[in-house]
């Protein structure tokens, strides 16, 4: 079985500041890891994913995440927050070789302060 | 291409009533998934269709929930009778293939409120 823990249900950053959203996972098999974003009144949109290969993955809108097996982490970062980044972010995991039965974290709402 | 569409966007019903949610996946997507987010909690998997067949319905909460995908196109999720704890946002997603490299496309969700 796999699980995902997101630290902090709400995170506030100033515009232009570093964004760091934390995610730790638990999986008995090599995981595939994802970050999704949900803007108000919209569906979930894939930001980035890690399957195999390079552990630093880049996604849309300047976001990136690094898979650290030793720390079982997949934290999401962006060097400089923009007002348009205000949304809810979900870390997620699926088993490698499986279909898209996704296990999601509880979500982190990002507030960007002007 | 049109995205995944869900109808209605909001539904408010009384306890004991019946509600049917509909999902139209992206054309050509054989894989269709239902997920649910109860207020403040994580988004949880409900079930997975491949075409018209249920591949995995391990996440369905109980027998008050019935999902169908007749003809392998759109899907419906019926809750009968609805209970207070069924309130939440129901998401539908579709993908062309079943594997992890086939992107999931989510609809905007149906917000169900049971009073």
mmCIF file of C-alpha atoms in Angstrom:
data_model
loop_
_atom_site.group_PDB
_atom_site.id
_atom_site.type_symbol
_atom_site.label_atom_id
_atom_site.label_comp_id
_atom_site.label_asym_id
_atom_site.label_seq_id
_atom_site.Cartn_x
_atom_site.Cartn_y
_atom_site.Cartn_z
ATOM 1 C CA UNK A 1 0.000 0.000 0.000
ATOM 2 C CA UNK A 2 1.114 3.546 -0.537
ATOM 3 C CA UNK A 3 0.363 6.826 1.193
ATOM 4 C CA UNK A 4 1.240 10.476 0.919
ATOM 5 C CA UNK A 5 1.686 13.065 3.649
ATOM 6 C CA UNK A 6 1.614 16.760 2.917
ATOM 7 C CA UNK A 7 2.934 18.968 5.683
ATOM 8 C CA UNK A 8 0.890 22.098 6.134
ATOM 9 C CA UNK A 9 -2.660 22.461 4.912
ATOM 10 C CA UNK A 10 -2.072 26.186 4.343
ATOM 11 C CA UNK A 11 1.103 27.935 3.254
ATOM 12 C CA UNK A 12 1.491 31.680 2.781
ATOM 13 C CA UNK A 13 4.337 33.293 0.881
ATOM 14 C CA UNK A 14 5.030 36.792 -0.326
ATOM 15 C CA UNK A 15 5.011 37.491 -4.024
ATOM 16 C CA UNK A 16 8.514 36.870 -5.316
ATOM 17 C CA UNK A 17 9.474 34.586 -2.438
ATOM 18 C CA UNK A 18 10.435 30.942 -2.645
ATOM 19 C CA UNK A 19 7.600 28.436 -2.680
ATOM 20 C CA UNK A 20 8.226 25.151 -0.866
ATOM 21 C CA UNK A 21 5.444 22.617 -0.456
ATOM 22 C CA UNK A 22 6.396 19.444 1.346
ATOM 23 C CA UNK A 23 5.426 15.916 0.481
ATOM 24 C CA UNK A 24 6.546 12.618 1.925
ATOM 25 C CA UNK A 25 5.429 9.282 0.604
ATOM 26 C CA UNK A 26 5.289 5.711 1.719
ATOM 27 C CA UNK A 27 5.358 2.903 -0.794
ATOM 28 C CA UNK A 28 6.376 -0.732 -0.707
ATOM 29 C CA UNK A 29 7.341 -0.651 -4.369
ATOM 30 C CA UNK A 30 9.035 2.007 -6.512
ATOM 31 C CA UNK A 31 6.498 4.782 -6.734
ATOM 32 C CA UNK A 32 5.447 7.122 -9.434
ATOM 33 C CA UNK A 33 4.968 10.561 -7.911
ATOM 34 C CA UNK A 34 2.904 13.492 -9.058
ATOM 35 C CA UNK A 35 1.966 17.019 -8.137
ATOM 36 C CA UNK A 36 -1.435 18.290 -9.189
ATOM 37 C CA UNK A 37 -2.809 21.807 -8.861
ATOM 38 C CA UNK A 38 -6.408 22.892 -8.511
ATOM 39 C CA UNK A 39 -7.294 26.492 -9.259
ATOM 40 C CA UNK A 40 -10.605 27.779 -7.873
ATOM 41 C CA UNK A 41 -13.634 26.203 -9.542
ATOM 42 C CA UNK A 42 -11.496 24.098 -11.820
ATOM 43 C CA UNK A 43 -10.443 20.488 -12.029
ATOM 44 C CA UNK A 44 -7.066 19.085 -11.108
ATOM 45 C CA UNK A 45 -4.250 19.780 -13.494
ATOM 46 C CA UNK A 46 -0.974 17.865 -13.641
ATOM 47 C CA UNK A 47 1.999 20.051 -12.671
ATOM 48 C CA UNK A 48 4.742 17.474 -12.966
ATOM 49 C CA UNK A 49 5.527 13.824 -12.436
ATOM 50 C CA UNK A 50 8.388 11.522 -11.583
ATOM 51 C CA UNK A 51 8.438 8.038 -13.033
ATOM 52 C CA UNK A 52 12.033 6.993 -13.667
ATOM 53 C CA UNK A 53 15.294 8.649 -14.620
ATOM 54 C CA UNK A 54 16.321 12.119 -13.532
ATOM 55 C CA UNK A 55 15.252 12.788 -9.968
ATOM 56 C CA UNK A 56 14.782 16.521 -10.507
ATOM 57 C CA UNK A 57 11.713 17.054 -12.609
ATOM 58 C CA UNK A 58 10.483 20.284 -14.059
ATOM 59 C CA UNK A 59 6.867 21.071 -14.584
ATOM 60 C CA UNK A 60 4.650 23.804 -15.853
ATOM 61 C CA UNK A 61 4.622 27.389 -14.582
ATOM 62 C CA UNK A 62 8.199 27.228 -13.285
ATOM 63 C CA UNK A 63 7.600 24.534 -10.686
ATOM 64 C CA UNK A 64 9.978 21.678 -10.041
ATOM 65 C CA UNK A 65 10.272 18.790 -7.614
ATOM 66 C CA UNK A 66 13.050 16.473 -6.561
ATOM 67 C CA UNK A 67 12.588 12.800 -5.806
ATOM 68 C CA UNK A 68 14.728 11.846 -2.817
ATOM 69 C CA UNK A 69 14.474 8.150 -2.162
ATOM 70 C CA UNK A 70 16.575 8.266 1.001
ATOM 71 C CA UNK A 71 14.216 10.820 2.495
ATOM 72 C CA UNK A 72 11.051 9.434 0.858
ATOM 73 C CA UNK A 73 10.266 12.988 -0.179
ATOM 74 C CA UNK A 74 9.027 14.770 -3.268
ATOM 75 C CA UNK A 75 8.895 18.444 -2.294
ATOM 76 C CA UNK A 76 7.578 21.013 -4.749
ATOM 77 C CA UNK A 77 9.448 24.275 -5.236
ATOM 78 C CA UNK A 78 9.309 27.442 -7.258
ATOM 79 C CA UNK A 79 11.982 30.124 -6.913
ATOM 80 C CA UNK A 80 9.670 33.113 -7.118
ATOM 81 C CA UNK A 81 5.963 33.045 -6.277
ATOM 82 C CA UNK A 82 3.483 34.789 -8.512
ATOM 83 C CA UNK A 83 -0.008 35.873 -7.585
ATOM 84 C CA UNK A 84 -1.382 33.424 -10.131
ATOM 85 C CA UNK A 85 0.170 30.530 -8.180
ATOM 86 C CA UNK A 86 -2.497 30.832 -5.486
ATOM 87 C CA UNK A 87 -4.266 27.465 -5.625
ATOM 88 C CA UNK A 88 -4.460 24.127 -3.867
ATOM 89 C CA UNK A 89 -1.670 21.653 -4.526
ATOM 90 C CA UNK A 90 -1.889 17.908 -4.189
ATOM 91 C CA UNK A 91 0.943 15.445 -3.975
ATOM 92 C CA UNK A 92 0.029 12.000 -5.277
ATOM 93 C CA UNK A 93 1.459 8.547 -5.810
ATOM 94 C CA UNK A 94 0.662 5.466 -7.830
ATOM 95 C CA UNK A 95 2.328 2.107 -7.933
ATOM 96 C CA UNK A 96 4.724 1.617 -10.811
ATOM 97 C CA UNK A 97 3.255 -0.701 -13.381
ATOM 98 C CA UNK A 98 -0.251 0.000 -12.238
ATOM 99 C CA UNK A 99 -3.084 1.945 -13.680
ATOM 100 C CA UNK A 100 -4.013 5.361 -12.474
ATOM 101 C CA UNK A 101 -5.438 4.440 -9.093
ATOM 102 C CA UNK A 102 -4.011 7.538 -7.519
ATOM 103 C CA UNK A 103 -3.442 8.047 -3.819
ATOM 104 C CA UNK A 104 -3.596 11.742 -3.014
ATOM 105 C CA UNK A 105 -2.370 13.782 -0.102
ATOM 106 C CA UNK A 106 -4.743 16.044 1.786
ATOM 107 C CA UNK A 107 -3.691 19.107 -0.197
ATOM 108 C CA UNK A 108 -1.911 22.359 0.604
ATOM 109 C CA UNK A 109 -3.544 25.699 -0.090
ATOM 110 C CA UNK A 110 -1.011 28.237 -1.227
ATOM 111 C CA UNK A 111 -1.707 31.877 -0.529
ATOM 112 C CA UNK A 112 0.458 34.488 -2.233
ATOM 113 C CA UNK A 113 0.599 37.829 -0.474
ATOM 114 C CA UNK A 114 1.238 40.912 -2.601
ATOM 115 C CA UNK B 1 -10.385 18.821 -27.916
ATOM 116 C CA UNK B 2 -13.131 19.113 -25.362
ATOM 117 C CA UNK B 3 -12.075 18.245 -21.842
ATOM 118 C CA UNK B 4 -13.763 16.042 -19.298
ATOM 119 C CA UNK B 5 -17.148 17.497 -18.497
ATOM 120 C CA UNK B 6 -19.219 16.844 -15.414
ATOM 121 C CA UNK B 7 -22.825 17.662 -14.752
ATOM 122 C CA UNK B 8 -24.200 19.177 -12.632
ATOM 123 C CA UNK B 9 -21.527 21.432 -11.186
ATOM 124 C CA UNK B 10 -23.460 21.708 -7.935
ATOM 125 C CA UNK B 11 -26.256 19.679 -6.413
ATOM 126 C CA UNK B 12 -28.065 20.225 -3.150
ATOM 127 C CA UNK B 13 -30.393 17.453 -2.048
ATOM 128 C CA UNK B 14 -32.050 16.296 1.129
ATOM 129 C CA UNK B 15 -31.053 13.198 3.014
ATOM 130 C CA UNK B 16 -32.827 10.200 1.578
ATOM 131 C CA UNK B 17 -33.140 11.591 -1.927
ATOM 132 C CA UNK B 18 -31.440 10.262 -5.031
ATOM 133 C CA UNK B 19 -28.834 12.071 -7.089
ATOM 134 C CA UNK B 20 -27.192 11.108 -10.359
ATOM 135 C CA UNK B 21 -23.904 12.615 -11.419
ATOM 136 C CA UNK B 22 -22.730 12.449 -14.991
ATOM 137 C CA UNK B 23 -19.285 12.443 -16.529
ATOM 138 C CA UNK B 24 -18.407 12.771 -20.196
ATOM 139 C CA UNK B 25 -14.787 11.766 -20.736
ATOM 140 C CA UNK B 26 -12.578 12.979 -23.519
ATOM 141 C CA UNK B 27 -13.569 11.267 -26.752
ATOM 142 C CA UNK B 28 -11.543 8.122 -27.315
ATOM 143 C CA UNK B 29 -10.507 7.706 -23.705
ATOM 144 C CA UNK B 30 -11.253 4.154 -22.687
ATOM 145 C CA UNK B 31 -10.261 4.656 -19.050
ATOM 146 C CA UNK B 32 -12.611 6.525 -16.769
ATOM 147 C CA UNK B 33 -12.165 7.095 -13.060
ATOM 148 C CA UNK B 34 -14.313 8.491 -10.276
ATOM 149 C CA UNK B 35 -12.761 10.156 -7.254
ATOM 150 C CA UNK B 36 -14.305 11.901 -4.269
ATOM 151 C CA UNK B 37 -13.132 14.534 -1.847
ATOM 152 C CA UNK B 38 -14.989 14.825 1.404
ATOM 153 C CA UNK B 39 -14.574 18.252 3.001
ATOM 154 C CA UNK B 40 -11.067 18.820 4.293
ATOM 155 C CA UNK B 41 -9.857 15.345 3.510
ATOM 156 C CA UNK B 42 -7.875 13.751 0.750
ATOM 157 C CA UNK B 43 -9.194 12.927 -2.684
ATOM 158 C CA UNK B 44 -10.045 9.245 -2.702
ATOM 159 C CA UNK B 45 -10.372 6.769 -5.534
ATOM 160 C CA UNK B 46 -13.833 5.319 -6.036
ATOM 161 C CA UNK B 47 -13.646 3.204 -9.172
ATOM 162 C CA UNK B 48 -12.148 2.628 -12.587
ATOM 163 C CA UNK B 49 -13.804 1.704 -15.866
ATOM 164 C CA UNK B 50 -12.143 0.388 -18.974
ATOM 165 C CA UNK B 51 -14.708 0.991 -21.662
ATOM 166 C CA UNK B 52 -17.927 -0.308 -20.146
ATOM 167 C CA UNK B 53 -16.315 -2.733 -17.725
ATOM 168 C CA UNK B 54 -15.580 -2.018 -14.082
ATOM 169 C CA UNK B 55 -11.917 -2.821 -13.506
ATOM 170 C CA UNK B 56 -11.704 -1.812 -9.907
ATOM 171 C CA UNK B 57 -14.502 -0.622 -7.649
ATOM 172 C CA UNK B 58 -12.654 -1.145 -4.401
ATOM 173 C CA UNK B 59 -13.115 2.477 -3.382
ATOM 174 C CA UNK B 60 -16.897 2.559 -3.541
ATOM 175 C CA UNK B 61 -18.082 3.382 -0.019
ATOM 176 C CA UNK B 62 -21.155 1.134 0.120
ATOM 177 C CA UNK B 63 -24.017 -0.239 -1.932
ATOM 178 C CA UNK B 64 -25.832 3.090 -1.989
ATOM 179 C CA UNK B 65 -23.410 4.073 -4.755
ATOM 180 C CA UNK B 66 -23.903 2.713 -8.263
ATOM 181 C CA UNK B 67 -21.699 3.595 -11.205
ATOM 182 C CA UNK B 68 -22.436 2.737 -14.794
ATOM 183 C CA UNK B 69 -20.833 3.314 -18.141
ATOM 184 C CA UNK B 70 -23.183 1.861 -20.685
ATOM 185 C CA UNK B 71 -21.709 1.793 -24.174
ATOM 186 C CA UNK B 72 -18.314 2.779 -22.875
ATOM 187 C CA UNK B 73 -18.871 6.493 -23.352
ATOM 188 C CA UNK B 74 -20.258 8.669 -20.581
ATOM 189 C CA UNK B 75 -20.594 7.458 -17.026
ATOM 190 C CA UNK B 76 -23.100 8.061 -14.277
ATOM 191 C CA UNK B 77 -22.706 7.784 -10.542
ATOM 192 C CA UNK B 78 -25.936 7.392 -8.627
ATOM 193 C CA UNK B 79 -26.285 7.822 -4.896
ATOM 194 C CA UNK B 80 -29.481 6.314 -3.514
ATOM 195 C CA UNK B 81 -30.489 7.149 -0.838
ATOM 196 C CA UNK B 82 -28.107 9.974 -0.084
ATOM 197 C CA UNK B 83 -26.758 10.424 3.429
ATOM 198 C CA UNK B 84 -25.147 13.472 5.043
ATOM 199 C CA UNK B 85 -21.669 11.934 4.849
ATOM 200 C CA UNK B 86 -21.946 11.701 1.068
ATOM 201 C CA UNK B 87 -21.402 15.449 0.791
ATOM 202 C CA UNK B 88 -18.237 16.356 -1.032
ATOM 203 C CA UNK B 89 -16.789 17.001 -4.442
ATOM 204 C CA UNK B 90 -16.957 14.161 -6.944
ATOM 205 C CA UNK B 91 -14.312 14.216 -9.639
ATOM 206 C CA UNK B 92 -14.245 12.291 -12.840
ATOM 207 C CA UNK B 93 -11.054 11.707 -14.804
ATOM 208 C CA UNK B 94 -10.201 9.966 -18.035
ATOM 209 C CA UNK B 95 -7.097 8.710 -19.774
ATOM 210 C CA UNK B 96 -6.434 7.187 -23.154
ATOM 211 C CA UNK B 97 -4.380 4.321 -21.801
ATOM 212 C CA UNK B 98 -4.350 2.709 -18.396
ATOM 213 C CA UNK B 99 -0.711 3.058 -17.487
ATOM 214 C CA UNK B 100 1.032 5.684 -15.430
ATOM 215 C CA UNK B 101 2.433 7.410 -18.502
ATOM 216 C CA UNK B 102 -1.002 8.183 -19.865
ATOM 217 C CA UNK B 103 -2.016 11.528 -18.396
ATOM 218 C CA UNK B 104 -5.142 11.789 -16.314
ATOM 219 C CA UNK B 105 -7.517 14.537 -17.364
ATOM 220 C CA UNK B 106 -9.856 15.712 -14.633
ATOM 221 C CA UNK B 107 -13.224 17.351 -14.858
ATOM 222 C CA UNK B 108 -14.153 20.343 -12.716
ATOM 223 C CA UNK B 109 -16.060 18.160 -10.293
ATOM 224 C CA UNK B 110 -19.598 18.055 -8.961
ATOM 225 C CA UNK B 111 -20.081 19.561 -5.531
ATOM 226 C CA UNK B 112 -22.743 17.524 -3.741
ATOM 227 C CA UNK B 113 -24.350 18.845 -0.594
ATOM 228 C CA UNK B 114 -26.708 16.600 1.335
ATOM 229 C CA UNK B 115 -28.809 18.418 3.932
#
